[in-house]
XYZ file of C-alpha atoms in Angstrom:
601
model
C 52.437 108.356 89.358
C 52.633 105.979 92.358
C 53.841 102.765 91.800
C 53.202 100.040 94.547
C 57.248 100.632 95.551
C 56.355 104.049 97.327
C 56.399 107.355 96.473
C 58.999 107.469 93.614
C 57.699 109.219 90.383
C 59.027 106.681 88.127
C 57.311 103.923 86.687
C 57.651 100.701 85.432
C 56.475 101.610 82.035
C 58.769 104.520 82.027
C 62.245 102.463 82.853
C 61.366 100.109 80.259
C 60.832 103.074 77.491
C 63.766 104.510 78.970
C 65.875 105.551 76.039
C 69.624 105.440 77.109
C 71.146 106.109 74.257
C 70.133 109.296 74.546
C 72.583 109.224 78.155
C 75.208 107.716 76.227
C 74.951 110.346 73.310
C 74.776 112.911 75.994
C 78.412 111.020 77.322
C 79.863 111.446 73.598
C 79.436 115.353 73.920
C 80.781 115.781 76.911
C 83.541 113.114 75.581
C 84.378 115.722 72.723
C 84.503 118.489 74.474
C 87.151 116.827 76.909
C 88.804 115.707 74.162
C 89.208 119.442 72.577
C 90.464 120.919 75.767
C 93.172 117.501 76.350
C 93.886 118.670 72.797
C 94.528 122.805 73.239
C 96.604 121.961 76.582
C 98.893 119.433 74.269
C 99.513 122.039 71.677
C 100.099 124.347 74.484
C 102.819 121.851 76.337
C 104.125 120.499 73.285
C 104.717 123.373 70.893
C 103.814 127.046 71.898
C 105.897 126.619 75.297
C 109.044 125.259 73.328
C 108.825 127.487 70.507
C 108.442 130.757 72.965
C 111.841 128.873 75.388
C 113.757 128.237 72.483
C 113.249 131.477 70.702
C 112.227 133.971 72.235
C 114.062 135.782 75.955
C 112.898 138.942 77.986
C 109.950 140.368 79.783
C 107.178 140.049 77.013
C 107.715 136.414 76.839
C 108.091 135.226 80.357
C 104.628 137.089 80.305
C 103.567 135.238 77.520
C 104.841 131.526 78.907
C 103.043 132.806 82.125
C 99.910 133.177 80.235
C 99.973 130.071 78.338
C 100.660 127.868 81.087
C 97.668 129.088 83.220
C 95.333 128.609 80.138
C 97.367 124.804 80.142
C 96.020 124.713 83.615
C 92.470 125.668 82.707
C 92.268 122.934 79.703
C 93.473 120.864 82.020
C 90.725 121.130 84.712
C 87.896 121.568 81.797
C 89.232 118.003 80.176
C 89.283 116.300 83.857
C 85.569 118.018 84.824
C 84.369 116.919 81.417
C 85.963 113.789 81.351
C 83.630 113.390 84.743
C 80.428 114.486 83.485
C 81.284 112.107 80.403
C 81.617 108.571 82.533
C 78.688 109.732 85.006
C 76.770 109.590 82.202
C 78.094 106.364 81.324
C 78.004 104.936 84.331
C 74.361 106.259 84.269
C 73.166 104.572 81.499
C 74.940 101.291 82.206
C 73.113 101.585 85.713
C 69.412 102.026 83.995
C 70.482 99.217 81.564
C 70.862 96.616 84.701
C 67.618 96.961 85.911
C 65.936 97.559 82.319
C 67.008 93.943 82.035
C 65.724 92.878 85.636
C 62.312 94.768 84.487
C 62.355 93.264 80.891
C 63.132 89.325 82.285
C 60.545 89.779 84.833
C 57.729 90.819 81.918
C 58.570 88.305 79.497
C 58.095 85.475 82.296
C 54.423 87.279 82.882
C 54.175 87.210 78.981
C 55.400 83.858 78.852
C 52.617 82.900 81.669
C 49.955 85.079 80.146
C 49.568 86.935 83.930
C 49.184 90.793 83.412
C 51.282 93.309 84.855
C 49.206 96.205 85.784
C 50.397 100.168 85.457
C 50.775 100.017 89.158
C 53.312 96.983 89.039
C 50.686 94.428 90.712
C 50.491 91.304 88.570
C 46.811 89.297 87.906
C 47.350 85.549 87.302
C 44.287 82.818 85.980
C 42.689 80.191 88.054
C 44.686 76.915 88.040
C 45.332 73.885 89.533
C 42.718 71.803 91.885
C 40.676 72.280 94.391
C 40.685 69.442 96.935
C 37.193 69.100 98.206
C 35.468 69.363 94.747
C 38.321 69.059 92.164
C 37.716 72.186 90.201
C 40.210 74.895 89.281
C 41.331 77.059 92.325
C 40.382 81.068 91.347
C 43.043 83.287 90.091
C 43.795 86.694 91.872
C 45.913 89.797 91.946
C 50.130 89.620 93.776
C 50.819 93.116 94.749
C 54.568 94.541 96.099
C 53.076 95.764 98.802
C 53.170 91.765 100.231
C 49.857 89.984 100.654
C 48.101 88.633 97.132
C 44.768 90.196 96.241
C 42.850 86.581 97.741
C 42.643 85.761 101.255
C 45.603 83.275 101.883
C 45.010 79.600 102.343
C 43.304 77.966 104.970
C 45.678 75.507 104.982
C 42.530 72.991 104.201
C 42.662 73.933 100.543
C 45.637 74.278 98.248
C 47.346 77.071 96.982
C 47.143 78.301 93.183
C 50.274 77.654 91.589
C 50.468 80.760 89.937
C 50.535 82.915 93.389
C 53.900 82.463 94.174
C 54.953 83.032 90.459
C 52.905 86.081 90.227
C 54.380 86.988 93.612
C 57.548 86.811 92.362
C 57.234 88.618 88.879
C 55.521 91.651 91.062
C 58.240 91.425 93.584
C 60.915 91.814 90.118
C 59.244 95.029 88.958
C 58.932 96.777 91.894
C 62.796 95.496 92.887
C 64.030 97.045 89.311
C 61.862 100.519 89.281
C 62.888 101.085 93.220
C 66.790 100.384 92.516
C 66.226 102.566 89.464
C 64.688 105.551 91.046
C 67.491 105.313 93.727
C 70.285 105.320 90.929
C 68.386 108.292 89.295
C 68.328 110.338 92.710
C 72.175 109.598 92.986
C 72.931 110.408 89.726
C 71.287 113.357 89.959
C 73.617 114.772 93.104
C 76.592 114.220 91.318
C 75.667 115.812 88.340
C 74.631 118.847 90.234
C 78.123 118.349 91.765
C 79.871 118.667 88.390
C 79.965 122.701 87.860
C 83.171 125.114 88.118
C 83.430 128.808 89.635
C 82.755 131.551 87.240
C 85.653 133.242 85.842
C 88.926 132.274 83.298
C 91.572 131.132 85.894
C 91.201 128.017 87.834
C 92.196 128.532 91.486
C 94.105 125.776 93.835
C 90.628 125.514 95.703
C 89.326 124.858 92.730
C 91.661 121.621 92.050
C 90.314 120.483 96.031
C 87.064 120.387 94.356
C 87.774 118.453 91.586
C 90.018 116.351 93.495
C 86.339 115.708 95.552
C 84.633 115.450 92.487
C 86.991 112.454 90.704
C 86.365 110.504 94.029
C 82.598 110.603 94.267
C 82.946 109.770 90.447
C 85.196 106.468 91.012
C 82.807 105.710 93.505
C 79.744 105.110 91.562
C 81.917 103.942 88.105
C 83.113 101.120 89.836
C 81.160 98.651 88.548
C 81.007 100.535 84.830
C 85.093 100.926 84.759
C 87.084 99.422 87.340
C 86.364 95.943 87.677
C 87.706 95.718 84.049
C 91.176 96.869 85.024
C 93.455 93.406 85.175
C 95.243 93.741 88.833
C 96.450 90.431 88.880
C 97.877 89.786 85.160
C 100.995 89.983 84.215
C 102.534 93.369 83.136
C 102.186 92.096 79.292
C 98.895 91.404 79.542
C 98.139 94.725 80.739
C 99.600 95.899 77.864
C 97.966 93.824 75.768
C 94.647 94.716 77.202
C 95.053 98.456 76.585
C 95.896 98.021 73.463
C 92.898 96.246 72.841
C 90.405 98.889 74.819
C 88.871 102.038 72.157
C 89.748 105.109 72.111
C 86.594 106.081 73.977
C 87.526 103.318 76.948
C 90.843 105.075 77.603
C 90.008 108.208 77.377
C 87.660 107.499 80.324
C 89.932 105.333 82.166
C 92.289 108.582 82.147
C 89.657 110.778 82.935
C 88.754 109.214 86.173
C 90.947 106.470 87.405
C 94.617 108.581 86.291
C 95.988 107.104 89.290
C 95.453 103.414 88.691
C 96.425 104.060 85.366
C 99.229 106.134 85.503
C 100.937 103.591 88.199
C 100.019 100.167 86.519
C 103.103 98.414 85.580
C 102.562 97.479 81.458
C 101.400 100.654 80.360
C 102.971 102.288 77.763
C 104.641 105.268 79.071
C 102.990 107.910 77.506
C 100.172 106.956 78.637
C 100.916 106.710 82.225
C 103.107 110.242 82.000
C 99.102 111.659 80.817
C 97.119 110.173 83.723
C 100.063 110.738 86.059
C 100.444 114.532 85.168
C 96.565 114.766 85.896
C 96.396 112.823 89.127
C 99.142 115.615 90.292
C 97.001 118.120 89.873
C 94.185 116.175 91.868
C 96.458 114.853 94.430
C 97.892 118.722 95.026
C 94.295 119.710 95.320
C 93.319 116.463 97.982
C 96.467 117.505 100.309
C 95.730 121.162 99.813
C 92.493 120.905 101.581
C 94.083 119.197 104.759
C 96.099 120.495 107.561
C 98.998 119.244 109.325
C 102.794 118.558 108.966
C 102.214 115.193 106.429
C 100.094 116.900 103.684
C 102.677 119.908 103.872
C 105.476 117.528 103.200
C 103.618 116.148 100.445
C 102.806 119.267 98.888
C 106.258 120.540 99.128
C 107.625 117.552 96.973
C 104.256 117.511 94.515
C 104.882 120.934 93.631
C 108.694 120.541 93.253
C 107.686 117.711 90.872
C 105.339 120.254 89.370
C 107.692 122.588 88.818
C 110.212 120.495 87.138
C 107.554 119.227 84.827
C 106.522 122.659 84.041
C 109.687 123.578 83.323
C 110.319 121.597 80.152
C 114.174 120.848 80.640
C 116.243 117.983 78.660
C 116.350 115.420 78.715
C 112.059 114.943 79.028
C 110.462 114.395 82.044
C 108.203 111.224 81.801
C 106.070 110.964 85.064
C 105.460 107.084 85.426
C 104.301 106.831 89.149
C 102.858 109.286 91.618
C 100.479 108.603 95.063
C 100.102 109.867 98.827
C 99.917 106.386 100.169
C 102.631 105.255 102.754
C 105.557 107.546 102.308
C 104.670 108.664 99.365
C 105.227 107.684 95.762
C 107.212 108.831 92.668
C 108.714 107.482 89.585
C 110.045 109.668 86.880
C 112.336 109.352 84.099
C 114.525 111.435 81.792
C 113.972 110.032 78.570
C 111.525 107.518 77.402
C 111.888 104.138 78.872
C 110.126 102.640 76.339
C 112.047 103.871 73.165
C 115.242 103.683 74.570
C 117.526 100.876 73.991
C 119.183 101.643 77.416
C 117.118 102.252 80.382
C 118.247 102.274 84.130
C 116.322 102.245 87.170
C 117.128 103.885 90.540
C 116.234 102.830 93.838
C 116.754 105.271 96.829
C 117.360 104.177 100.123
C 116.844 105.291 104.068
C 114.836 108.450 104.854
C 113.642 108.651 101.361
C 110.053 109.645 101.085
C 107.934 111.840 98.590
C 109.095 115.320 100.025
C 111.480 118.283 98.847
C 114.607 116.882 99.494
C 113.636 113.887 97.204
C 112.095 116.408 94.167
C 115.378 118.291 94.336
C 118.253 115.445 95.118
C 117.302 112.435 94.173
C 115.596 113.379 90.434
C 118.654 115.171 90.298
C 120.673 112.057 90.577
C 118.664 110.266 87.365
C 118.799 113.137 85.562
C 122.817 113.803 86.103
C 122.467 109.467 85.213
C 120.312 110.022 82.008
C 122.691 112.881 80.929
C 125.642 111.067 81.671
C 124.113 107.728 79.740
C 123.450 110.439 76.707
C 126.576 111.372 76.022
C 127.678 107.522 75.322
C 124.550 106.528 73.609
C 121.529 109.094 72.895
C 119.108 106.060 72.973
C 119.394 106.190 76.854
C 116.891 106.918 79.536
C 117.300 106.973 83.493
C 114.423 106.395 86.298
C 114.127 107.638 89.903
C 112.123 105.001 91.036
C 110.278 105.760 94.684
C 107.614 102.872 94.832
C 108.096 101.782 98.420
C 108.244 102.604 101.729
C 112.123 103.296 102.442
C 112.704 103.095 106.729
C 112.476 106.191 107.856
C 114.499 107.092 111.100
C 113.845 109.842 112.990
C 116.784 110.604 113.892
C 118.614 110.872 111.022
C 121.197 107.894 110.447
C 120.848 107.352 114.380
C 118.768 104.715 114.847
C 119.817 102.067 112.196
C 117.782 99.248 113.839
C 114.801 100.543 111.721
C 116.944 98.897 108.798
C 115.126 95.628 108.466
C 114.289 93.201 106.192
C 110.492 93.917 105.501
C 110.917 96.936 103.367
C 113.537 95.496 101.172
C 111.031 92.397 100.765
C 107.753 94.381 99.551
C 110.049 96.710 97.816
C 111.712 94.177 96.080
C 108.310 92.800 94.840
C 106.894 96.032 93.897
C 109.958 96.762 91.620
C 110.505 93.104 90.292
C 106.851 93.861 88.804
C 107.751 97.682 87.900
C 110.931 96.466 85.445
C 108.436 93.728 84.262
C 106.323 96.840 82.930
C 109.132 98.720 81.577
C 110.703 95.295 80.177
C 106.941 94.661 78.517
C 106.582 98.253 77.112
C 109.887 99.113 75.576
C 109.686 98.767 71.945
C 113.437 97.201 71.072
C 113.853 93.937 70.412
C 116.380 93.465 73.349
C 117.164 96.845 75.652
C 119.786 97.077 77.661
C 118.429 97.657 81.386
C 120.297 98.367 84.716
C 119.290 98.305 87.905
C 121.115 100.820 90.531
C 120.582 100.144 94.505
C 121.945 103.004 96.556
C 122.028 102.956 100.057
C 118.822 100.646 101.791
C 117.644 100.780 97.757
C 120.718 98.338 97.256
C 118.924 96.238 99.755
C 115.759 96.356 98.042
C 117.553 95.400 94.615
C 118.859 92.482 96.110
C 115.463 91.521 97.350
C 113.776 92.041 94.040
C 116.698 89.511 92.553
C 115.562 86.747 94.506
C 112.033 86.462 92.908
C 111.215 84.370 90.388
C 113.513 84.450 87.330
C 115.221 87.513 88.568
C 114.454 91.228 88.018
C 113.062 91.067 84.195
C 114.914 92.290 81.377
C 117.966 93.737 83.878
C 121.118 93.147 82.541
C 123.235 94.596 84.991
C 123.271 96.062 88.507
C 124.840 98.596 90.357
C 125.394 99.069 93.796
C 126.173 101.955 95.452
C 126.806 102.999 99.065
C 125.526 99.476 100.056
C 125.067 98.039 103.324
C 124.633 94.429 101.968
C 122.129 93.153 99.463
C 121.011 90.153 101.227
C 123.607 87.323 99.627
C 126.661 86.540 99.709
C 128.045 86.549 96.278
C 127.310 88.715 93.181
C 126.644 85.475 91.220
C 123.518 84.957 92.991
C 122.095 88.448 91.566
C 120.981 86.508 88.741
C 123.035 88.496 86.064
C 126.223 86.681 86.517
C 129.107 88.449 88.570
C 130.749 90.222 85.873
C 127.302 92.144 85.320
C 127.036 93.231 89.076
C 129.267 96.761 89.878
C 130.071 98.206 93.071
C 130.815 101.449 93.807
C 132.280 102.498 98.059
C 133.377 105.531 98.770
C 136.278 105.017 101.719
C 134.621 107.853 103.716
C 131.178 106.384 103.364
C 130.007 104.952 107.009
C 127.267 103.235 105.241
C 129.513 100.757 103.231
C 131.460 100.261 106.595
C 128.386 98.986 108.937
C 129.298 95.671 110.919
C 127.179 92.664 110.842
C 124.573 92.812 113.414
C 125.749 88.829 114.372
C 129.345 90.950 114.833
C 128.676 91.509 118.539
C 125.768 92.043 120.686
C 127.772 95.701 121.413
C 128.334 96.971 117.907
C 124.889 95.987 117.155
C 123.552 98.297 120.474
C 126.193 100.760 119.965
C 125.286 101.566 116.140
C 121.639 101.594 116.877
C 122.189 104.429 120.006
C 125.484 105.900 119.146
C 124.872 106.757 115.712
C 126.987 107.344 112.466
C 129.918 108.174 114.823
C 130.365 105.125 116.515
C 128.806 102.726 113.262
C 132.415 103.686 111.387
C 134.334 103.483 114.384
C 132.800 99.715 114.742
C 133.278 99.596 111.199
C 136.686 100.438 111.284
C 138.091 98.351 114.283
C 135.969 95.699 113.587
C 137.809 92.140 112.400
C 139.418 92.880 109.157
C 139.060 89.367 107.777
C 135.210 89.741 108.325
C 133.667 90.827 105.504
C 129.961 91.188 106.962
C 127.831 94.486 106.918
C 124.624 94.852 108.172
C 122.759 92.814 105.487
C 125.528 90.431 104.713
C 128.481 90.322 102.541
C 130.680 93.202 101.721
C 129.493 93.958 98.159
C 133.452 95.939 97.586
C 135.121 93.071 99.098
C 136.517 90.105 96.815
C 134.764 87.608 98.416
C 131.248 89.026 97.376
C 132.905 89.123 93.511
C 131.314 92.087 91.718
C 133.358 94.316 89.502
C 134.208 97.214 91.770
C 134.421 100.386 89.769
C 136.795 103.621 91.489
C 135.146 106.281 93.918
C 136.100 109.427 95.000
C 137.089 108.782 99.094
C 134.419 111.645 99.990
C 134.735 113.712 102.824
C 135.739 112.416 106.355
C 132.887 111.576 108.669
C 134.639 113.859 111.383
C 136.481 116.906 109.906
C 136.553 120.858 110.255
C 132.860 121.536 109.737
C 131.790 118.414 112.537
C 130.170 115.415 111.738
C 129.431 114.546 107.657
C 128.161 111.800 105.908
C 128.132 113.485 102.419
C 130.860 110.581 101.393
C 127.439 108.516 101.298
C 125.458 110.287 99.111
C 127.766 112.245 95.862
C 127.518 108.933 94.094
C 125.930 110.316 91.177
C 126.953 113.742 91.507
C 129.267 114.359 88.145
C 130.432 117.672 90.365
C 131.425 116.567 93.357
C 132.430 113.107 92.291
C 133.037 112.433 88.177
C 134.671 109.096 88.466
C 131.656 107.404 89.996
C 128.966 109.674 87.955
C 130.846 108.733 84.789
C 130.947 104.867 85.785
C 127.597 104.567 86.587
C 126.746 106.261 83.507
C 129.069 103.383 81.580
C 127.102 100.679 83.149
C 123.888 101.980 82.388
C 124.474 102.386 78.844
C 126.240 99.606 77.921
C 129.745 100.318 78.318
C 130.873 98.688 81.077
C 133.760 97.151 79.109
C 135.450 100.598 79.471
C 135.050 100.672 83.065
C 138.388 100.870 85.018
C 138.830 98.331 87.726
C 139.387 99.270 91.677
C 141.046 97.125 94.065
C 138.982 95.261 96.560
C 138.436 95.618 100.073
């Protein structure tokens, strides 16, 4: 039928008898079903795969764990596809609903004025007020959508019925609510004809790009239903206060469709964001495998390293807590959960860190040798790898160091002074024990995050490691009192040996074009009584004040094999350098009164 809004098949008796419960039932199937497959793939991760490792070795069962994990895949995809079809529908329905209510408002004021809406969506309204020549009632007439009422407009000698412009408006209302309506139908529709899988029982990597397509036209048109509800500017308790208080039905299709606000807002439980997080992999893997060039390779390669790991199911668990594409990437992961654990640390990375290979392999490796090392003095431990902000990147290598700024540190600092709120919100002991470790530029970035208000929350201590300055001058200024902060500098480390950049208008020019060479020869002729690196105070010397815990010396920048600046980074490597590995581990859970002392710079 044609209404008097144009050619749309839909009428205004038709929105009004729309039923969309019926949508919303529709929803709860497709809710289920999702539900089923989240189900198989847990059962899958959580029990066949660790029954077949743990008891079972040879050819038949790597087939077998080969097997299950691609049918893992599959569930996976068929719980985030019908996961989508479920809050389309949803999102559907609470569409119709809006302008059911615009259509119903606009016919009980016609009720309420006793005009008639017609099938066509004009509206007749009775004579009324005066005429001015002869006093008598003006005549009553027909307002259409089209514009112009049925009667001939005024002269301007005689005055208007009242009623036009009311009837005007109510006709204008209905025609507004059944156009909108048709429009959300025909968009609806699109999508849902989007929403369909290849034939067959595996689920290719083009077949993630899809889906990674499909979960963004979906979080385009759920906006309004889902994620204008999500609380970006509370506090990290009340976000955990306001998932707790969502149902079962509301989480399972803020997972479904937003896993990446979810599975990187600080105050969710962990659990929770590990689920959305190990979904948005799959999507993001699928987004970067549809473009070319050398950034989305780079990605990829660290994605599927994080993949892989994940996959693998080694001890201590993998918890995935953080994961994006935007800047230089993004990843937070932790061996152990942080919020069971009555110790939890939390490592920042420093310069040239960003969400590639090198970072999947080394510096996960680094929490996990940290988590394993915290284990073995108290089981209750866990141990983050936290990459939530753009680290300076230099092109060159450690060439370069003017890139080392402030600004990073700064927004770092903010972004993980509102992550350890999360964690400190979330964990489930009355009062954890929680470290934060800085190495390199990350040391910087822990400083910053010290000088917000109150602190970093719920950090009890902090280590530093390989640190060119933290952005004060004492330890007690860290907020955890100077016997909490520990320092760890290798001798061999040029990083911990960087001169001020007030030192001298050369040292500053020759570290920035020289390079690592010539920074620890300025380092090392510079004025002994000078404790200044390049972001302040010498965090191993005794004016700073910290606790400085013994280092292996590392190997020489200039030896046999050329130039090295491993010295910098075997921190946390219990192979290549136990005394440090084992200290940090002492800090982070708990034990720092068994740390042995070193002797100041």
């Amino acid at each position: 039928m044609t209404t008097g809004t144009g050619s749309s098949g839909l009428t205004w008796a038709q929105l009004r008898d729309l039923n969309c419960a019926e949508l919303e039932g529709a929803a709860d199937g497709w809710g289920k079903a999702s539900n089923r497959a989240d189900a198989g793939r847990d059962r899958i991760e959580k029990q066949l795969l660790n029954g077949l490792r743990e008891t079972q070795q040879g050819a038949a069962a790597d087939a077998a764990v080969s097997r299950l994990r691609q049918l893992s895949r599959n569930l996976q995809y068929v719980y985030t596809e019908c996961g989508l079809v479920r809050t389309t529908l949803n999102s559907l329905a609470h569409e119709m609903k809006a302008q059911q209510r615009a259509l119903r408002d606009a016919l009980e004021d016609a009720q309420a004025l006793r005009f008639t809406v017609h099938a066509d969506g004009s509206v007749t309204y009775p004579e009324a007020g005066e005429g001015l020549v002869d006093g008598r009632p003006l005549a009553g007439g027909t307002a259409s959508a089209k514009g112009a009422p049925g009667l001939l407009p005024p002269s301007g000698l005689v005055a208007p019925n009242p009623n036009t412009a009311k009837a005007q408006d109510i006709a204008d209302r209905v025609a507004k609510a059944v156009r909108t309506a048709a429009e959300v139908d025909w968009r609806f529709a699109r999508i849902l004809r989007k929403l369909k899988a290849e034939e067959g029982l595996k689920v290719p990597d083009r077949t993630w790009t899809d889906a990674a397509g499909d979960a963004a036209v979906v979080r385009d048109v759920a906006g309004g239903y889902l994620k204008s509800g999500i609380p970006y500017d509370a506090s990290p308790a009340a976000r955990r206060e306001w998932w707790a208080r969502l149902t079962d039905e509301q989480r399972e299709e803020y997972l479904a469709v937003y896993p990446d606000l979810i599975g990187n807002l600080d105050g969710i439980p962990a659990l929770v964001r590990d689920t959305a997080n190990r979904d948005n992999l799959q999507l993001l893997i699928g987004k970067l495998e549809g473009q070319d060039g050398e950034r989305a390779e780079t990605r990829l390669a660290g994605l599927r390293e994080i993949d892989r790991q994940l996959q693998a199911g080694r001890q201590p668990p993998m918890y995935l807590l953080g994961i994006g594409d935007e800047g230089n990437g993004r990843a937070i992961v932790s061996y152990g959960n942080p919020d069971t654990a009555r110790n939890v640390s939390a490592y920042v990375p420093g310069l040239n860190t960003s969400l590639d290979a090198d970072f999947a392999k080394n510096d996960l490796k680094r929490a996990r040798d940290t988590a394993i090392g915290m284990q073995q003095h108290d089981r209750s431990s866990a141990a983050i790898v936290w990459l939530g902000y753009d680290a300076p990147q230099s092109p060159d290598g450690w060439d370069g160091l003017d890139v080392m700024g402030d600004e990073r540190a700064e927004k770092g600092g903010a972004a993980f002074h509102q992550f350890m709120g999360g964690i400190s919100a979330t964990n489930e002991n009355e009062d954890p024990h929680m470290t934060a470790i800085g190495h390199s530029y990350g040391s910087r970035t822990v400083g910053a995050a010290t000088q917000r208000g109150g602190g970093i929350p719920g950090v009890d201590d902090i280590v530093l490691v390989g640190s060119p300055g933290v952005g004060v001058d004492s330890a007690e200024e860290l907020g955890v009192g100077k016997e909490h902060v520990f320092v760890g500098a290798a001798e061999n480390d040029v990083v911990t040996k960087l001169p001020s950049k007030q030192q001298s208008a050369v040292g500053a020019a020759g570290m920035a074009v020289a390079g690592p060479a010539a920074a620890y020869l300025l380092g090392e002729i510079a004025d002994q009584e000078d404790d200044e690196l390049w972001f302040g105070q010498d965090p191993a010397s005794e004016a700073f004040g910290a606790r400085r815990f013994p280092v292996g010396d590392g190997p020489r920048l200039v030896g046999g094999q050329g130039l090295s600046i491993d010295a910098h980074s075997q921190y946390f490597d219990p192979d290549r350098d136990a005394s440090s590995a084992n200290s940090i581990a002492l800090v982070a859970a708990g034990q720092s009164r068994r740390l042995k002392a070193e002797e100041y710079r």
